[in-house]
Short mmCIF file of C-alpha atoms and ligand atoms in Angstrom, two decimals:
data_model
loop_
_atom_site.label_atom_id
_atom_site.label_comp_id
_atom_site.label_asym_id
_atom_site.label_seq_id
_atom_site.Cartn_x
_atom_site.Cartn_y
_atom_site.Cartn_z
CA MET H 1 -13.04 -31.28 16.98
CA ARG H 2 -10.86 -30.84 13.59
CA LEU H 3 -7.70 -28.66 13.59
CA ILE H 4 -6.69 -27.21 10.55
CA PHE H 5 -3.83 -25.35 10.25
CA ALA H 6 -3.25 -22.13 8.01
CA THR H 7 0.31 -22.48 7.24
CA HIS H 8 2.49 -23.80 4.95
CA ASN H 9 5.54 -24.23 6.84
CA LYS H 10 6.43 -28.05 7.78
CA ASN H 11 8.10 -27.08 10.92
CA LYS H 12 5.31 -25.36 12.46
CA LEU H 13 2.55 -28.17 11.68
CA ILE H 14 5.03 -30.85 13.37
CA GLU H 15 5.31 -29.14 16.16
CA ILE H 16 1.55 -28.65 16.76
CA ARG H 17 0.80 -32.10 16.44
CA GLN H 18 3.40 -32.78 19.45
CA ILE H 19 1.56 -30.48 21.44
CA MET H 20 -1.99 -30.34 20.59
CA SER H 21 -2.05 -34.09 19.56
CA ASP H 22 -4.72 -35.36 22.68
CA VAL H 23 -7.53 -31.78 22.18
CA ALA H 24 -8.25 -32.64 18.14
CA SER H 25 -9.15 -35.84 17.21
CA GLU H 26 -7.82 -34.85 13.62
CA ILE H 27 -4.24 -31.72 12.50
CA VAL H 28 -4.34 -31.02 9.19
CA GLY H 29 -2.11 -28.02 7.46
CA LYS H 30 -4.60 -26.39 4.95
CA ASP H 31 -1.87 -27.32 2.10
CA GLU H 32 -3.18 -31.25 2.87
CA LEU H 33 -6.77 -30.17 2.16
CA GLY H 34 -6.46 -28.59 -1.81
CA ILE H 35 -6.85 -25.43 -0.09
CA ASP H 36 -4.30 -22.85 -1.98
CA PHE H 37 -5.10 -19.70 -1.30
CA GLU H 38 -3.17 -17.28 0.50
CA PRO H 39 -4.15 -14.97 2.47
CA GLU H 40 -2.06 -11.13 1.87
CA GLU H 41 -0.87 -10.93 5.39
CA ASN H 42 -1.41 -6.91 5.59
CA GLY H 43 -1.92 -6.41 9.13
CA LYS H 44 0.15 -3.60 11.46
CA SER H 45 0.58 -6.42 13.99
CA PHE H 46 1.44 -10.22 15.03
CA ALA H 47 -2.25 -10.63 16.51
CA GLU H 48 -4.05 -9.22 13.08
CA ASN H 49 -2.01 -10.76 10.89
CA SER H 50 -2.46 -14.14 13.09
CA GLU H 51 -6.64 -13.21 12.63
CA ILE H 52 -6.06 -12.71 9.08
CA LYS H 53 -5.01 -15.68 7.84
CA ALA H 54 -7.40 -18.07 10.22
CA THR H 55 -10.14 -15.99 9.63
CA ALA H 56 -9.76 -16.02 5.85
CA ILE H 57 -9.40 -19.47 5.47
CA ARG H 58 -12.55 -20.08 7.45
CA GLU H 59 -14.36 -18.57 5.40
CA TYR H 60 -12.94 -20.06 2.82
CA MET H 61 -13.88 -23.26 3.67
CA LYS H 62 -17.50 -21.60 4.40
CA SER H 63 -17.83 -20.44 0.67
CA HIS H 64 -16.53 -23.94 -0.46
CA HIS H 65 -18.83 -26.28 1.07
CA MET H 66 -15.52 -27.84 3.84
CA LEU H 67 -16.85 -26.24 7.18
CA ALA H 68 -17.52 -28.63 9.98
CA ASP H 69 -19.56 -27.09 12.62
CA ASP H 70 -16.98 -28.00 15.19
CA ASP H 71 -13.49 -26.99 12.67
CA ILE H 72 -11.44 -24.72 14.00
CA ILE H 73 -8.64 -22.49 12.14
CA MET H 74 -5.63 -22.22 14.05
CA ALA H 75 -2.59 -20.17 12.39
CA ASP H 76 0.13 -18.64 13.66
CA ASP H 77 2.32 -15.16 13.02
CA SER H 78 5.78 -14.89 14.58
CA GLY H 79 9.07 -13.40 14.28
CA LEU H 80 12.49 -11.68 15.45
CA CYS H 81 12.26 -8.41 17.49
CA VAL H 82 15.51 -7.08 17.54
CA ASP H 83 16.14 -4.16 20.85
CA TRP H 84 18.77 -2.45 18.52
CA LEU H 85 16.90 -2.70 15.88
CA HIS H 86 13.57 -1.48 17.18
CA GLY H 87 11.41 -4.19 17.37
CA GLY H 88 12.67 -5.07 13.62
CA PRO H 89 12.46 -7.10 11.60
CA GLY H 90 9.28 -8.07 13.56
CA ILE H 91 6.14 -8.83 11.38
CA PHE H 92 8.26 -8.63 8.02
CA SER H 93 10.46 -11.34 9.46
CA SER H 94 9.76 -13.56 6.65
CA ARG H 95 10.20 -10.41 4.08
CA TYR H 96 12.82 -8.95 5.66
CA LEU H 97 15.54 -8.35 2.82
CA GLY H 98 13.12 -10.11 0.18
CA GLU H 99 11.40 -13.48 0.62
CA ASP H 100 14.56 -15.08 -1.43
CA THR H 101 17.53 -14.09 0.11
CA SER H 102 18.85 -17.18 2.13
CA TYR H 103 18.74 -16.68 6.00
CA ALA H 104 22.53 -16.67 6.31
CA VAL H 105 22.67 -13.33 4.23
CA LYS H 106 19.49 -12.13 7.10
CA ASN H 107 21.68 -13.25 9.83
CA GLN H 108 24.49 -12.11 8.67
CA HIS H 109 22.79 -8.68 8.02
CA ILE H 110 21.86 -8.15 11.66
CA ILE H 111 24.77 -9.35 13.58
CA ASP H 112 26.56 -6.99 11.43
CA LYS H 113 23.93 -4.06 12.05
CA LEU H 114 24.33 -4.40 15.72
CA LYS H 115 27.50 -4.05 15.84
CA TYR H 116 28.00 -1.25 18.30
CA ALA H 117 25.46 -2.82 20.60
CA GLU H 118 27.08 -4.34 23.96
CA GLY H 119 25.36 -6.59 26.60
CA ASP H 120 21.40 -5.70 27.44
CA GLU H 121 21.13 -3.45 24.02
CA ARG H 122 21.26 -6.91 22.29
CA ALA H 123 18.24 -8.14 24.02
CA ALA H 124 16.15 -9.73 21.09
CA HIS H 125 12.88 -12.14 21.23
CA PHE H 126 10.95 -13.90 18.65
CA THR H 127 7.14 -13.65 19.37
CA CYS H 128 3.84 -15.61 18.27
CA ASP H 129 0.49 -14.88 18.20
CA ILE H 130 -1.59 -17.91 18.00
CA CYS H 131 -5.25 -17.05 16.34
CA ALA H 132 -7.90 -19.79 16.82
CA ALA H 133 -11.37 -19.07 14.43
CA PHE H 134 -14.38 -21.26 15.04
CA ALA H 135 -16.04 -22.10 12.91
CA ASP H 136 -19.56 -20.34 14.93
CA GLY H 137 -17.34 -17.19 14.67
CA ARG H 138 -15.85 -17.10 17.49
CA VAL H 139 -12.08 -15.76 17.75
CA PHE H 140 -9.58 -16.07 20.14
CA HIS H 141 -5.47 -15.26 20.67
CA THR H 142 -2.66 -16.12 23.14
CA GLU H 143 0.67 -15.45 22.70
CA GLY H 144 4.01 -16.59 23.72
CA ILE H 145 7.51 -15.05 23.62
CA PHE H 146 11.33 -16.74 23.68
CA PRO H 147 13.76 -13.68 24.42
CA GLY H 148 17.51 -14.18 24.05
CA ILE H 149 20.09 -11.65 22.45
CA ILE H 150 21.88 -11.52 19.74
CA ALA H 151 24.97 -13.53 18.87
CA TYR H 152 27.77 -12.48 17.78
CA LYS H 153 28.22 -15.10 15.37
CA PRO H 154 25.98 -17.32 13.44
CA ALA H 155 25.66 -20.62 15.01
CA GLY H 156 24.14 -24.20 14.89
CA GLU H 157 22.77 -25.92 12.34
CA ASN H 158 18.89 -27.58 13.99
CA GLY H 159 15.15 -24.82 13.47
CA PHE H 160 15.45 -22.77 10.15
CA GLY H 161 14.89 -18.99 9.96
CA TYR H 162 16.94 -17.29 12.56
CA ASP H 163 17.34 -19.37 15.18
CA PRO H 164 21.28 -19.82 14.49
CA ILE H 165 21.56 -16.20 16.27
CA LEU H 166 19.59 -15.93 18.89
CA TYR H 167 21.73 -16.60 22.00
CA LEU H 168 20.29 -18.41 25.12
CA PRO H 169 22.45 -17.24 28.42
CA GLU H 170 21.39 -19.80 30.37
CA PHE H 171 22.39 -22.63 27.96
CA HIS H 172 25.00 -20.61 26.19
CA LYS H 173 23.50 -21.96 23.14
CA THR H 174 21.85 -20.81 20.30
CA SER H 175 18.06 -21.75 19.59
CA ALA H 176 19.66 -23.85 16.77
CA GLU H 177 21.58 -25.37 18.70
CA LEU H 178 19.03 -27.15 21.03
CA SER H 179 17.44 -30.10 20.13
CA ALA H 180 13.89 -29.76 18.77
CA GLU H 181 12.47 -31.44 22.42
CA GLU H 182 14.39 -28.68 24.46
CA LYS H 183 13.28 -25.83 21.99
CA ASN H 184 9.44 -26.68 22.41
CA SER H 185 9.94 -26.67 25.97
CA ILE H 186 10.61 -22.95 25.86
CA SER H 187 10.16 -21.60 22.30
CA HIS H 188 7.91 -18.99 21.50
CA ARG H 189 5.44 -21.36 19.65
CA GLY H 190 5.32 -24.21 22.37
CA LYS H 191 4.34 -21.97 24.69
CA ALA H 192 1.60 -19.76 22.88
CA LEU H 193 0.71 -23.50 21.76
CA ARG H 194 -0.04 -24.84 25.28
CA GLU H 195 -1.68 -22.10 26.22
CA MET H 196 -4.36 -21.93 23.19
CA ARG H 197 -4.43 -26.16 24.23
CA ARG H 198 -5.55 -24.80 27.98
CA LEU H 199 -6.91 -22.68 26.46
CA LEU H 200 -9.37 -24.94 24.00
CA GLN H 201 -10.32 -27.37 26.75
CA HIS H 202 -11.17 -24.92 28.82
CA ILE H 203 -13.29 -23.31 25.76
CA ARG H 204 -14.71 -27.05 25.33
CA GLU H 205 -15.61 -28.15 29.56
CA SER H 206 -17.24 -24.22 29.83
CA ASP H 207 -19.03 -25.24 26.04
CA ALA H 208 -20.20 -28.34 27.66
CA GLU H 209 -21.54 -26.99 30.54
CA ILE H 210 -23.98 -24.23 28.71
CA SER H 211 -25.16 -27.05 26.71
CA LYS H 212 -26.02 -28.65 30.14
CA ARG H 213 -27.38 -25.62 31.43
CA VAL H 214 -30.16 -25.19 28.67
CA ALA H 215 -31.05 -29.23 29.19
CA PRO H 216 -33.98 -28.86 30.85
CA LEU H 217 -33.32 -32.10 33.17
CA GLU H 218 -30.03 -31.03 34.54
CA ASP H 219 -29.73 -28.66 37.36
CA LYS H 220 -26.44 -28.70 38.51
CA PRO H 221 -24.94 -25.84 40.19
CA ARG H 222 -22.27 -24.01 37.07
CA ARG H 223 -19.31 -22.25 38.03
CA LYS H 224 -19.37 -18.35 39.29
CA ARG H 225 -18.36 -16.30 36.25
CA VAL H 226 -16.70 -12.88 36.95
CA LEU H 227 -16.54 -10.34 34.42
CA VAL H 228 -13.33 -8.21 34.82
CA VAL H 229 -13.64 -4.22 32.74
CA SER H 230 -11.72 -0.90 33.13
CA ASP H 231 -11.66 2.42 31.59
CA SER H 232 -14.75 2.75 30.03
CA HIS H 233 -14.39 6.38 30.18
CA ARG H 234 -18.74 7.05 29.68
CA LYS H 235 -18.83 5.24 26.37
CA ASP H 236 -20.44 2.35 27.62
CA ASP H 237 -22.52 0.60 24.67
CA ASN H 238 -18.91 -1.40 24.38
CA LEU H 239 -19.58 -2.50 27.45
CA LYS H 240 -23.08 -3.04 27.89
CA LYS H 241 -23.27 -5.20 24.63
CA VAL H 242 -19.90 -6.87 26.92
CA ILE H 243 -22.26 -7.43 29.49
CA ASP H 244 -24.95 -9.11 27.18
CA MET H 245 -22.49 -11.72 25.43
CA VAL H 246 -21.28 -13.01 28.18
CA ARG H 247 -24.21 -13.84 30.55
CA PRO H 248 -24.94 -14.85 32.97
CA ILE H 249 -21.79 -13.37 34.78
CA ASP H 250 -22.02 -13.53 38.68
CA ILE H 251 -19.85 -10.39 39.32
CA MET H 252 -18.62 -7.47 37.49
CA ILE H 253 -15.40 -5.45 38.87
CA HIS H 254 -14.81 -2.03 37.53
CA LEU H 255 -10.91 -0.96 37.82
CA GLY H 256 -11.34 2.88 37.16
CA ASP H 257 -12.94 5.80 35.18
CA VAL H 258 -16.64 4.88 34.80
CA GLU H 259 -17.14 8.47 35.00
CA GLY H 260 -20.06 7.84 36.31
CA SER H 261 -21.73 5.47 34.73
CA GLU H 262 -21.76 3.21 37.65
CA ASP H 263 -25.13 3.12 38.28
CA SER H 264 -26.33 2.65 34.72
CA LEU H 265 -24.04 -0.46 34.97
CA ARG H 266 -24.91 -2.18 37.92
CA GLN H 267 -28.50 -1.40 37.22
CA TYR H 268 -27.97 -2.56 33.40
CA ALA H 269 -25.90 -6.26 35.24
CA GLY H 270 -29.42 -6.53 36.91
CA ASN H 271 -29.50 -7.47 40.28
CA ASP H 272 -28.22 -11.09 40.36
CA VAL H 273 -24.97 -9.32 39.75
CA SER H 274 -22.44 -8.35 43.04
CA CYS H 275 -20.60 -5.30 40.92
CA TYR H 276 -17.72 -3.84 41.90
CA PHE H 277 -15.90 -0.49 41.38
CA VAL H 278 -12.32 1.60 42.54
CA GLN H 279 -12.24 4.99 41.38
CA GLY H 280 -9.86 6.08 38.69
CA ASN H 281 -7.60 9.31 38.20
CA ASN H 282 -11.04 10.82 35.78
CA ASP H 283 -13.20 9.85 37.87
CA TYR H 284 -13.70 13.18 39.57
CA PHE H 285 -16.02 14.35 42.84
CA SER H 286 -16.73 10.34 42.85
CA ASP H 287 -17.93 8.26 46.39
CA LEU H 288 -16.94 5.24 44.82
CA PRO H 289 -13.72 3.28 46.83
CA ARG H 290 -10.14 4.38 45.92
CA GLU H 291 -8.92 0.56 46.10
CA LEU H 292 -11.32 -2.80 47.50
CA GLU H 293 -9.82 -5.74 48.45
CA ILE H 294 -12.43 -8.97 47.86
CA THR H 295 -11.90 -12.69 47.83
CA LEU H 296 -12.85 -14.65 44.43
CA GLY H 297 -13.10 -18.64 44.67
CA ASN H 298 -9.43 -18.60 47.42
CA LYS H 299 -7.53 -16.19 46.12
CA LYS H 300 -7.31 -12.84 47.80
CA CYS H 301 -7.51 -9.96 45.21
CA PHE H 302 -6.60 -5.75 45.63
CA LEU H 303 -8.69 -3.94 43.35
CA THR H 304 -6.78 -0.39 42.41
CA HIS H 305 -6.86 1.73 39.31
CA GLY H 306 -3.41 1.76 39.72
CA HIS H 307 -1.96 5.59 38.52
CA ASN H 308 -0.79 6.07 42.45
CA TYR H 309 1.04 2.58 41.93
CA GLY H 310 3.02 4.07 38.81
CA VAL H 311 1.40 0.70 36.75
CA SER H 312 2.28 2.71 32.99
CA MET H 313 5.91 2.16 34.30
CA ASP H 314 6.67 -1.02 36.21
CA VAL H 315 3.60 -3.29 37.94
CA SER H 316 6.27 -4.21 40.84
CA ILE H 317 5.22 -1.21 43.00
CA LEU H 318 2.13 -2.80 42.58
CA ALA H 319 2.63 -6.15 43.02
CA ASP H 320 4.43 -5.30 46.45
CA GLU H 321 1.04 -3.71 47.75
CA ALA H 322 -0.32 -6.39 46.39
CA ARG H 323 1.70 -9.25 48.42
CA THR H 324 1.67 -6.66 51.91
CA ARG H 325 -1.81 -6.88 51.57
CA GLY H 326 -1.66 -10.85 51.74
CA CYS H 327 -3.27 -10.44 48.13
CA ASP H 328 -2.53 -12.73 45.74
CA VAL H 329 -3.90 -10.91 43.29
CA ALA H 330 -3.31 -7.53 41.70
CA PHE H 331 -6.20 -6.32 39.37
CA PHE H 332 -5.66 -3.14 37.84
CA GLY H 333 -6.11 -0.25 34.24
CA HIS H 334 -5.31 2.83 33.71
CA THR H 335 -2.41 2.04 31.00
CA HIS H 336 -5.12 0.32 28.64
CA ARG H 337 -3.96 -2.84 27.74
CA PRO H 338 -4.04 -6.12 28.28
CA PHE H 339 -1.88 -7.85 31.02
CA GLN H 340 -1.50 -10.86 32.77
CA HIS H 341 1.57 -11.68 34.60
CA GLU H 342 3.10 -12.87 37.94
CA VAL H 343 5.52 -10.71 40.01
CA ASN H 344 6.93 -11.19 42.63
CA GLY H 345 4.42 -14.10 43.87
CA VAL H 346 1.29 -11.99 43.09
CA MET H 347 -0.70 -12.50 39.80
CA CYS H 348 -0.94 -8.29 38.43
CA VAL H 349 -3.83 -8.65 36.06
CA ASN H 350 -5.42 -5.49 33.68
CA PRO H 351 -8.07 -6.22 31.28
CA GLY H 352 -7.66 -3.35 29.08
CA SER H 353 -9.59 -0.86 27.81
CA ILE H 354 -13.24 -2.12 26.34
CA SER H 355 -13.42 2.01 25.25
CA TYR H 356 -10.28 3.41 24.34
CA PRO H 357 -7.74 0.84 23.97
CA ARG H 358 -4.30 1.32 23.26
CA GLN H 359 -2.31 -1.97 22.30
CA VAL H 360 -0.66 -2.42 18.99
CA ASP H 361 -3.87 -3.92 17.82
CA ARG H 362 -6.36 -1.19 19.23
CA ARG H 363 -9.46 -4.24 19.91
CA PRO H 364 -11.42 -3.03 23.24
CA SER H 365 -10.67 -5.58 25.23
CA PHE H 366 -12.04 -7.11 29.01
CA MET H 367 -11.13 -10.64 31.07
CA LEU H 368 -13.51 -13.45 31.70
CA ILE H 369 -13.18 -15.29 35.12
CA GLU H 370 -13.82 -19.03 36.60
CA ILE H 371 -14.03 -19.62 39.57
CA LEU H 372 -13.18 -23.52 39.38
CA ASP H 373 -14.26 -25.97 41.83
CA ASN H 374 -10.68 -26.18 43.85
CA GLY H 375 -11.40 -22.20 44.57
CA GLU H 376 -8.41 -21.65 41.67
CA LEU H 377 -8.87 -18.90 38.68
CA PHE H 378 -9.31 -19.49 35.16
CA TYR H 379 -8.32 -16.58 33.08
CA SER H 380 -9.65 -16.06 29.68
CA GLN H 381 -8.24 -12.47 28.07
CA ALA H 382 -11.02 -11.34 25.95
CA TYR H 383 -11.92 -8.90 23.16
CA TYR H 384 -15.12 -7.51 22.33
CA LYS H 385 -15.59 -7.29 18.24
CA GLU H 386 -18.39 -5.59 16.51
CA SER H 387 -20.39 -8.27 14.46
P1 LIG R 1 3.27 -19.03 7.57
O1 LIG R 1 2.83 -17.88 7.29
O2 LIG R 1 2.72 -20.16 6.21
O3 LIG R 1 2.83 -19.69 8.96
P2 LIG R 1 5.92 -18.67 7.33
O4 LIG R 1 7.39 -19.60 7.67
O5 LIG R 1 5.90 -17.11 6.28
O6 LIG R 1 4.67 -19.55 7.53
P3 LIG R 1 4.98 -16.48 10.02
O7 LIG R 1 4.41 -15.52 8.60
O8 LIG R 1 5.00 -17.16 11.15
O9 LIG R 1 5.51 -18.27 9.15
O10 LIG R 1 7.27 -15.78 9.10
C1 LIG R 1 8.35 -16.13 10.10
C2 LIG R 1 9.42 -15.33 9.73
O11 LIG R 1 10.00 -15.44 11.39
C3 LIG R 1 9.55 -17.22 9.73
O12 LIG R 1 9.78 -17.03 8.12
C4 LIG R 1 11.25 -16.90 10.90
O13 LIG R 1 12.09 -16.37 9.64
C5 LIG R 1 10.88 -16.67 11.60
N1 LIG R 1 10.37 -17.16 12.79
C6 LIG R 1 9.16 -17.51 13.43
N2 LIG R 1 9.41 -18.30 14.24
C7 LIG R 1 10.69 -19.03 14.07
C8 LIG R 1 11.62 -19.72 15.33
O14 LIG R 1 11.29 -20.75 15.80
N3 LIG R 1 12.83 -19.61 14.81
C9 LIG R 1 13.30 -19.42 13.61
N4 LIG R 1 12.85 -17.91 13.29
C10 LIG R 1 11.59 -18.14 13.66
#
């Protein structure tokens, strides 16, 4: 499998080679293939921009007969988000104050803008979204965040861009004072790349399993698959298409605000799929249970819509409730935003909304879980895209 990274930034290529070398037979930059096409990054979020870059290069390669069946085109979009600047410069990081302005000037400008900011008000982070566009049309994303605070003066010679002004209190250094290895181990891009590496390995395994399954002589038991969705609000088209897309599934979990479609969805999923629905705040006069506890693999899971636990503000009350019940995982919906984080020892998971997404990129989302042989759960956040 060949991995083509759609960047002209040599620093990124070095990092990706260090982290991905064992999942791809070849890792090349688009420049090394002689591709000088530069897609316009006109998205409204890091995820939109990385997908624009990766898919545009894939289409370019396809139209120039350069694309092999197992090629993966990868692109990232990253930037510095400063709380005091309302998340800026964000997706405009490289264009901030003009492409040709030196980082010495950009960095000093940010420090000057924060002259009245103290303590937590100086919080900032690098964000990185990586998109992998497969030759067969599939698209996957991972994200990494690298938090710190804006330094009072630039320091350090390593790294690039805004590294000299992101101060990391626990290291007493700026990002530019870390060695390349130290930075890769904790950086936004390092985290997103390692997550992507894990995801690619998983996809490769499940693709191999699918091709084995279609081979008539093989009859190995497959891993159980769980589809987790929420907040369909009686707009069921996307959900039905997703069910067809991810079949075979063994379990479907709906985390509320199904608004009366539960019977038709149960029927659509089929008799061999065990369905669990819980009530949402819009499921008036519903007989569905308000909450459920089920076991997936070796994990005890708490299922709730989440509105009674204030999940729109913070998931810690939900995590505490799940922990009190002896649950390892808390599944919730309500916010219409995908979320997966371990909080107080409980994995808190929200698949987002399949019908009315509210996260920045507004992509209908769902989660697919595989129950591994050792009972652990393998989570894949996925997005529905009209084809
Ligand atoms: P490509 O688009 O070709 O990949 P680029 O350098 O323009 O390369 P981005 O669009 O992702 O990459 O630009 C993000 C900008 O954010 C980058 O130019 C830096 O100014 C800043 N940035 C991103 N990651 C950084 C890091 O690890 N350290 C310092 N600055 C970073």
